[in-house]
Short mmCIF file of C-alpha atoms in Angstrom, two decimals:
data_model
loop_
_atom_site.label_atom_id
_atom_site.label_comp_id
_atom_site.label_asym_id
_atom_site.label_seq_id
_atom_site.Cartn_x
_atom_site.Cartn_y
_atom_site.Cartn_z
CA UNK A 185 8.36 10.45 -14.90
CA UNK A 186 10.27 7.52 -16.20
CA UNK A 187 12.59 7.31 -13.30
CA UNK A 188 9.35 7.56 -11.34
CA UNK A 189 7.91 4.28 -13.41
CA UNK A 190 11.08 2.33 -13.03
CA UNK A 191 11.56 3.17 -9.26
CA UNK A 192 8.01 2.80 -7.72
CA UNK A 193 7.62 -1.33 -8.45
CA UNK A 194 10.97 -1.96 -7.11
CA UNK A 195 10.20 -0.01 -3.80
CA UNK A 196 7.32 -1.82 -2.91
CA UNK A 197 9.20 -5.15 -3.70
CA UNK A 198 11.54 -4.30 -1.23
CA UNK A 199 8.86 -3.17 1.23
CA UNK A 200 7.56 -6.63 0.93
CA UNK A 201 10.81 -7.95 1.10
CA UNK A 202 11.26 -6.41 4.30
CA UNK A 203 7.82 -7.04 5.32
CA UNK A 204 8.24 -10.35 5.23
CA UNK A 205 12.10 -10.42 6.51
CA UNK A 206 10.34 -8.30 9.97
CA UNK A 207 6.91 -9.13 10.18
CA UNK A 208 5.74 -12.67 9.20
CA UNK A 209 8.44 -13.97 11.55
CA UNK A 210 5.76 -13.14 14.25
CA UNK A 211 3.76 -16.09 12.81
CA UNK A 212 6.39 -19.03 14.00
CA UNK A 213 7.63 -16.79 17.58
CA UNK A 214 5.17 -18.66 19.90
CA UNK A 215 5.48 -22.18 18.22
CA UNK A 216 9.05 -21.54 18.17
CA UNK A 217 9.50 -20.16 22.14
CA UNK A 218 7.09 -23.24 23.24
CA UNK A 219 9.50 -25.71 21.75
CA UNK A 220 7.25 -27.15 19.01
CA UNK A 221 9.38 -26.28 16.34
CA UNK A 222 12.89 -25.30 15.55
CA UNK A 223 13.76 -22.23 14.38
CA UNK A 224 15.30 -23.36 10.96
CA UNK A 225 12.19 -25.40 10.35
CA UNK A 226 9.73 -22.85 10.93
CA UNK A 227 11.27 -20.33 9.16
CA UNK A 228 10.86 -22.81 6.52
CA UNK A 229 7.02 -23.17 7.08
CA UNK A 230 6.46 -19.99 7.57
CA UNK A 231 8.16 -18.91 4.24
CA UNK A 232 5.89 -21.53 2.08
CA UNK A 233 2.91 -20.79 4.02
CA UNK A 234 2.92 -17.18 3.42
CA UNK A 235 3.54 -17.85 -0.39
CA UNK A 236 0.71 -19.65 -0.38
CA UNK A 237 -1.25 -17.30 1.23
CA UNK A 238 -0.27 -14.12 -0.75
CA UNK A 239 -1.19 -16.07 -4.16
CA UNK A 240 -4.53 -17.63 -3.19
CA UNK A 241 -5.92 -14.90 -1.74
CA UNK A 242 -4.81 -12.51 -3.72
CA UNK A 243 -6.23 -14.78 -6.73
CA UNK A 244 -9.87 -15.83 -5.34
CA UNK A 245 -10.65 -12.93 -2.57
CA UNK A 246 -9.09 -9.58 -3.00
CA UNK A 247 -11.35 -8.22 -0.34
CA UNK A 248 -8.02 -6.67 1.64
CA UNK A 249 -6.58 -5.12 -1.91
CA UNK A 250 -9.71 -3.21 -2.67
CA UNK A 251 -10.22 -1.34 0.74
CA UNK A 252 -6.35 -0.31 0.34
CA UNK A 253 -6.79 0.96 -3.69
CA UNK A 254 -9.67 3.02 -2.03
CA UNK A 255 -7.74 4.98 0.36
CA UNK A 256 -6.43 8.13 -1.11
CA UNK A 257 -7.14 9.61 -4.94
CA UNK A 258 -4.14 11.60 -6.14
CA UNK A 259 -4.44 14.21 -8.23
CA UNK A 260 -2.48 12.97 -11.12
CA UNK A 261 -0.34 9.71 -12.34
CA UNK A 262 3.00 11.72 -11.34
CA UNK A 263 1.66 12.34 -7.71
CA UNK A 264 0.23 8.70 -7.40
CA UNK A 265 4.03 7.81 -8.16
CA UNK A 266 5.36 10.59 -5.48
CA UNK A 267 3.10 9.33 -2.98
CA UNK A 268 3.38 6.01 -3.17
CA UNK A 269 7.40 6.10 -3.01
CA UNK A 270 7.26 8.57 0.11
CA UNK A 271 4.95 6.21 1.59
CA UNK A 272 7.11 3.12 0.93
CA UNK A 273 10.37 5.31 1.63
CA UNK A 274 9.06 5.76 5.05
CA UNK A 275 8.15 2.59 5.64
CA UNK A 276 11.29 0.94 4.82
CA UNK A 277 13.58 3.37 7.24
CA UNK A 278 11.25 2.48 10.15
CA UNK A 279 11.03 -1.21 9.45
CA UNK A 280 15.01 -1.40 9.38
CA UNK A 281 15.39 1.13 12.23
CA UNK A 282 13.09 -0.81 14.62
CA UNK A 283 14.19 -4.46 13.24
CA UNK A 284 18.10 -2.99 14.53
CA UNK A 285 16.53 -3.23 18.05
CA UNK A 286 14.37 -6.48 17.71
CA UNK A 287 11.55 -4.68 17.71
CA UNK A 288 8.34 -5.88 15.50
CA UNK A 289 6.96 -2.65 14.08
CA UNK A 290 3.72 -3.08 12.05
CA UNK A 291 4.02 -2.67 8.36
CA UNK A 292 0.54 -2.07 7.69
CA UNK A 293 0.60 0.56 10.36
CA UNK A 294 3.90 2.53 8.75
CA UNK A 295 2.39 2.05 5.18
CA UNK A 296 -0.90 3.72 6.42
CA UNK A 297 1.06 6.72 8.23
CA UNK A 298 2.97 7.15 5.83
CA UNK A 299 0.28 7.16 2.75
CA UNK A 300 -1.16 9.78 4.48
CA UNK A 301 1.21 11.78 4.78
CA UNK A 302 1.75 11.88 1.71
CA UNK A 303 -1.80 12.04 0.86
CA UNK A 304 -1.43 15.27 2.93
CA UNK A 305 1.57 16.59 1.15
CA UNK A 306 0.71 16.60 -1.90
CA UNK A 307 -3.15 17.64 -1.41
CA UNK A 308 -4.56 13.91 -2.07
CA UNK A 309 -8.40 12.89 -1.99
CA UNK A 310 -8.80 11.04 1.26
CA UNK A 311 -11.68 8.65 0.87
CA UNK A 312 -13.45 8.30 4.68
CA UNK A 313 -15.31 5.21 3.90
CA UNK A 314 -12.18 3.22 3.47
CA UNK A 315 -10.16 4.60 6.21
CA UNK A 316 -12.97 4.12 8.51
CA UNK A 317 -12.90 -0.22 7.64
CA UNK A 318 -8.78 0.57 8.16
CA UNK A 319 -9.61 2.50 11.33
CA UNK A 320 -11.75 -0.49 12.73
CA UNK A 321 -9.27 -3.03 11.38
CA UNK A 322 -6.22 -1.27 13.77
CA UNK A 323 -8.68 -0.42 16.65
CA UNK A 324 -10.39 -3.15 17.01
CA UNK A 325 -7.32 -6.30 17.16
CA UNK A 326 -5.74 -5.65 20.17
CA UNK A 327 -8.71 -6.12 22.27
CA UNK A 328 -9.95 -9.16 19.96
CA UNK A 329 -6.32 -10.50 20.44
CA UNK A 330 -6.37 -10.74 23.90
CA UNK A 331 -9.94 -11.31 24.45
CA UNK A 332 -10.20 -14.40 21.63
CA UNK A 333 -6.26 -15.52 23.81
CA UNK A 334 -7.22 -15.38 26.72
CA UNK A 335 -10.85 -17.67 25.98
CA UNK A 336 -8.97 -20.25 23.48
CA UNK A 337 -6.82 -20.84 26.19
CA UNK A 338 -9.14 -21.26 28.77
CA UNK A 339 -11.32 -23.68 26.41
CA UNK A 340 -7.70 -25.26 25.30
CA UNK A 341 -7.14 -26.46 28.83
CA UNK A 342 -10.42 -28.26 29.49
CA UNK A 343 -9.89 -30.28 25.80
CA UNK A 344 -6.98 -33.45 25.87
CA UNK A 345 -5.10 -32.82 22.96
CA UNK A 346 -1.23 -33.07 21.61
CA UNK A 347 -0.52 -29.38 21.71
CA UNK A 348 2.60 -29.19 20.27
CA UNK A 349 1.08 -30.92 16.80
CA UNK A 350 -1.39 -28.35 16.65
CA UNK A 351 1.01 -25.72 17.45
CA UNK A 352 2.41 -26.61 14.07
CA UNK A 353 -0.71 -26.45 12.31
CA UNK A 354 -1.96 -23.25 14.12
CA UNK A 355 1.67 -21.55 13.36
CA UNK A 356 1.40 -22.03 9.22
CA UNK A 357 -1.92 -21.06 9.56
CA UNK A 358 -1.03 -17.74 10.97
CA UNK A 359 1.81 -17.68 8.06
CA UNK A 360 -0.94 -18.61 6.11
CA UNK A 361 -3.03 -15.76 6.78
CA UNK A 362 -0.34 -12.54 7.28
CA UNK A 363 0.31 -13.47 3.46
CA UNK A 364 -3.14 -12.79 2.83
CA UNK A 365 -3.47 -9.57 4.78
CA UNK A 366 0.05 -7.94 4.04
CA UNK A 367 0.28 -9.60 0.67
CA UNK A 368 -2.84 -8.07 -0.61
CA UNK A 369 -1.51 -4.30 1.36
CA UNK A 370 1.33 -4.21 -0.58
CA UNK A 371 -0.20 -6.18 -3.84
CA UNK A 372 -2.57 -2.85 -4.19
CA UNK A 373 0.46 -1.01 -4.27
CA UNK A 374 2.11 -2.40 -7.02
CA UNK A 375 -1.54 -2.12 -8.66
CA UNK A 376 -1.89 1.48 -8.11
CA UNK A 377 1.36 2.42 -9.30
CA UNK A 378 0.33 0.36 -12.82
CA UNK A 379 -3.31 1.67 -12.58
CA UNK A 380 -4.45 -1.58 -12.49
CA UNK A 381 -7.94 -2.13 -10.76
CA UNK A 382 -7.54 -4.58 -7.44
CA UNK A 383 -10.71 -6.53 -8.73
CA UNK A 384 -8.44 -8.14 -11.17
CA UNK A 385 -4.88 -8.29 -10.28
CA UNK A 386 -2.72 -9.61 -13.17
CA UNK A 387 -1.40 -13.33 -12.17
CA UNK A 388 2.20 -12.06 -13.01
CA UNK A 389 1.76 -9.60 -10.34
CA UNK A 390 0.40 -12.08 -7.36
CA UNK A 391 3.38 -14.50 -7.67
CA UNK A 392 5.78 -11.34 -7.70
CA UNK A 393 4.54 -10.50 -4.80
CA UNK A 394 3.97 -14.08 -3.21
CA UNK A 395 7.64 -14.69 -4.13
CA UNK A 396 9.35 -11.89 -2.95
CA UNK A 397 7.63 -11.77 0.64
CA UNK A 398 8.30 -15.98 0.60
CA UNK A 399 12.12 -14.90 -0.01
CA UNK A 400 11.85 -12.26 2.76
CA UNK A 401 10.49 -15.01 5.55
CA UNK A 402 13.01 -17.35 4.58
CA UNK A 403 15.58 -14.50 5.72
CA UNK A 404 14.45 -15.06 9.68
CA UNK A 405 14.57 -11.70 11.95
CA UNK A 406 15.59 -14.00 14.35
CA UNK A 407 15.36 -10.96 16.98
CA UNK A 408 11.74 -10.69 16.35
CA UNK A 409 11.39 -14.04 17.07
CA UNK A 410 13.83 -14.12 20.40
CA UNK A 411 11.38 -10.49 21.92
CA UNK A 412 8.28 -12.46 20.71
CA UNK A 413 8.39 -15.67 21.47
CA UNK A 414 11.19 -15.98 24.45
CA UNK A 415 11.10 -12.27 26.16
CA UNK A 416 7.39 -10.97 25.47
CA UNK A 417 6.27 -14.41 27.72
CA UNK A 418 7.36 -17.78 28.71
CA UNK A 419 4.16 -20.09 27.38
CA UNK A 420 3.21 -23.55 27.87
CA UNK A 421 1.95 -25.09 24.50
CA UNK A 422 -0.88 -24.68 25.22
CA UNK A 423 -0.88 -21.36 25.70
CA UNK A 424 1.05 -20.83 22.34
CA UNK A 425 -1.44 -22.90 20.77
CA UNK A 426 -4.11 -20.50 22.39
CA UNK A 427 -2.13 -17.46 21.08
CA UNK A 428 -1.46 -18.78 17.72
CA UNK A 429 -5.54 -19.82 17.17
CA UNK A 430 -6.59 -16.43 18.65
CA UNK A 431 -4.16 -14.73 16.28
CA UNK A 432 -5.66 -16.42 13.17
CA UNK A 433 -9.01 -15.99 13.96
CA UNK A 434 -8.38 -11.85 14.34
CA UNK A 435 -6.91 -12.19 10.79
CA UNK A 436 -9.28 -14.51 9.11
CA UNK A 437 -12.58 -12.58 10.12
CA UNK A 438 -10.83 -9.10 9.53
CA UNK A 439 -9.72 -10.58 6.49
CA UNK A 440 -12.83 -11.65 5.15
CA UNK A 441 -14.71 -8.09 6.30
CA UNK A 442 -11.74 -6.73 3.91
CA UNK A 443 -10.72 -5.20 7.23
CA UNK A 444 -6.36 -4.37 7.12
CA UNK A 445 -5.25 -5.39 10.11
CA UNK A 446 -1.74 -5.22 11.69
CA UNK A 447 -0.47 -9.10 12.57
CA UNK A 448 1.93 -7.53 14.91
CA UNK A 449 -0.86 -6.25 16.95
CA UNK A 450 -2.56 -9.30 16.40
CA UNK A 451 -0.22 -11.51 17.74
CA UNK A 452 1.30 -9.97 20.74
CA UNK A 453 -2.27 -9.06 21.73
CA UNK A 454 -3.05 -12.61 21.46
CA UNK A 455 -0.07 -13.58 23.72
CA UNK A 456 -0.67 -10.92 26.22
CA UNK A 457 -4.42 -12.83 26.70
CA UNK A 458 -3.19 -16.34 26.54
CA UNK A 459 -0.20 -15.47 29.08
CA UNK A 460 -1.14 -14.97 32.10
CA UNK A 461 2.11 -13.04 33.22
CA UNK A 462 3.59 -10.86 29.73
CA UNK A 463 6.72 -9.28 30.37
CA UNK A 464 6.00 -5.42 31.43
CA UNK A 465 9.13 -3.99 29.99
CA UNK A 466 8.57 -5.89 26.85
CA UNK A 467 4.85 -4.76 26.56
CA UNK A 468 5.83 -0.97 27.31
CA UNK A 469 8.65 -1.52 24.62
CA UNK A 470 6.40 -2.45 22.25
CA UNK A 471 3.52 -0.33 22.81
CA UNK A 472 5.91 2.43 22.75
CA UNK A 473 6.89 1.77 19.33
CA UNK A 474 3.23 1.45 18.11
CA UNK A 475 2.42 4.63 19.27
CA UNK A 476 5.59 6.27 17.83
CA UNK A 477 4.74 4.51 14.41
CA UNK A 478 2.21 6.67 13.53
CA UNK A 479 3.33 10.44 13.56
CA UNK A 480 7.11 8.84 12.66
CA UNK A 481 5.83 7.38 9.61
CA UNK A 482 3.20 10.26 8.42
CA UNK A 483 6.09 13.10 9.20
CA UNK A 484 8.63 10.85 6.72
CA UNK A 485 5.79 10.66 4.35
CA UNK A 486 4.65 14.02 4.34
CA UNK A 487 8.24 15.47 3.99
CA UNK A 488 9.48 12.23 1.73
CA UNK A 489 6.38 13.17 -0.80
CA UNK A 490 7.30 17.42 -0.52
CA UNK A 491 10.95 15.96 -1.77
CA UNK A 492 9.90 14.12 -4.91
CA UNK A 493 7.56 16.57 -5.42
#
């Protein structure tokens, strides 16, 4: 048990580490690919802006952390510590694997496959009323992406405006607002494994987390942002602009519902409805990965969780 207590907080800080090193890059990739900002510069933003999101959120509406503490029950503390590292264990070799090939895997879809797989494993509680709000949360983006991309653009082009500005804005919003979905994911986390209640997350905690998925955005995955925002579609700024509002408004009502959603999803689906010619290869790349994500991650939980068992 005590290598347990010492290992479990340090594997979900690297999960958010990597989170943040292969996931919130997908916040700058359209702002970037449309020329309103530099790379350097929006790694920058993007690093402060999820900070900032993780900690406010996190500190005034843990709606996100609460659904995700309400997943699974395990039987004991030692199985909430076995689960919880085969979970995170699996999520980490996917996240690397797929970042090797520039591909932007969803987190919050890996951490969910793999949970329950170990949920599985180890004979769990699986609680339906929570994985039904996760269930909508997954479901229910890609088709808001493209639908809310596809009309933002549409109203975007009737409206003067400086688009590249508002690129800027729209980009640290979206920052803004995968720090408050994946930050409060992987906040529970570190919540469960102290047995600490979501409803009142220990400050401490919150800028941990905030700081350590900051740090991870200010590391790049400049290939996630070269397939996003260069090879997924070539967009006007306008259309980024459309792509990067239609993302944040996926994440801000899902957020608010206490809905986990995947920002990946979000954002490509966004693209694909603001675009109005997405790459096929690049879609069917990506889609292909999404689909694998799910058995992948719940077969390395299940058999990560019968390990440390």
């Amino acid at each position: 048990m005590p290598v347990f207590s010492a290992a479990l907080p340090i594997l979900v800080l690297c999960v958010i580490l990597v989170n943040g090193w292969t996931d919130a890059p997908n916040a700058i990739a359209t702002a970037v690919g449309s020329g309103a900002l530099p790379y350097g510069r929006g790694v920058a933003l993007a690093a402060v802006c999820n900070f900032a999101g993780v900690a406010l959120t996190c500190l005034l509406f843990p709606a996100v952390a609460a659904t995700m503490e309400n997943l699974v029950r395990f039987s004991s503390p030692m199985a909430t510590r076995a689960g919880l590292s085969a979970a995170l264990l699996a999520v980490i070799l996917w996240g690397v694997g797929a970042w090797r090939f520039g591909l932007p895997t969803s987190e919050s879809h890996a951490l969910l496959a793999g949970l329950s797989g170990s949920a599985l494993a180890l004979g769990a509680d699986i609680q339906p009323t929570a994985w039904a709000a996760v269930g909508v949360g997954l479901v229910l983006s890609l088709p808001a992406g493209v639908c809310a991309g596809r009309l933002i653009c549409h109203r975007l082009g009737r409206i003067p405006h400086n688009p590249m500005f508002w690129q800027r804005l729209a980009a640290a919003l979206t920052a803004f607002l995968h720090g408050a979905q994946d930050g409060q994911k992987f906040l529970a986390l570190l919540l469960m494994a102290y047995g600490v209640s979501a409803a009142r997350p220990p400050l401490a905690l919150i800028v941990v987390t905030a700081a350590v998925m900051g740090l991870g955005t200010a590391l790049g995955g400049r290939r996630i942002v070269e397939k996003i925002g260069h090879e997924l579609a070539h967009l006007t700024p306008t259309q980024g602009l459309a792509a990067d509002l239609a993302t944040g408004v996926v994440l801000g009502v899902c957020s608010l519902l206490g809905l986990p959603v995947s920002t990946s999803h979000a954002k490509v689906a966004a693209i694909c409805g603001a675009s109005p010619r997405p790459q096929p290869r690049v879609v069917a790349q990506l889609g292909l990965v999404w689909v694998l994500t799910f058995p992948a991650c719940m077969g390395l939980g299940y058999g990560l969780a019968l390990l440390l068992r």
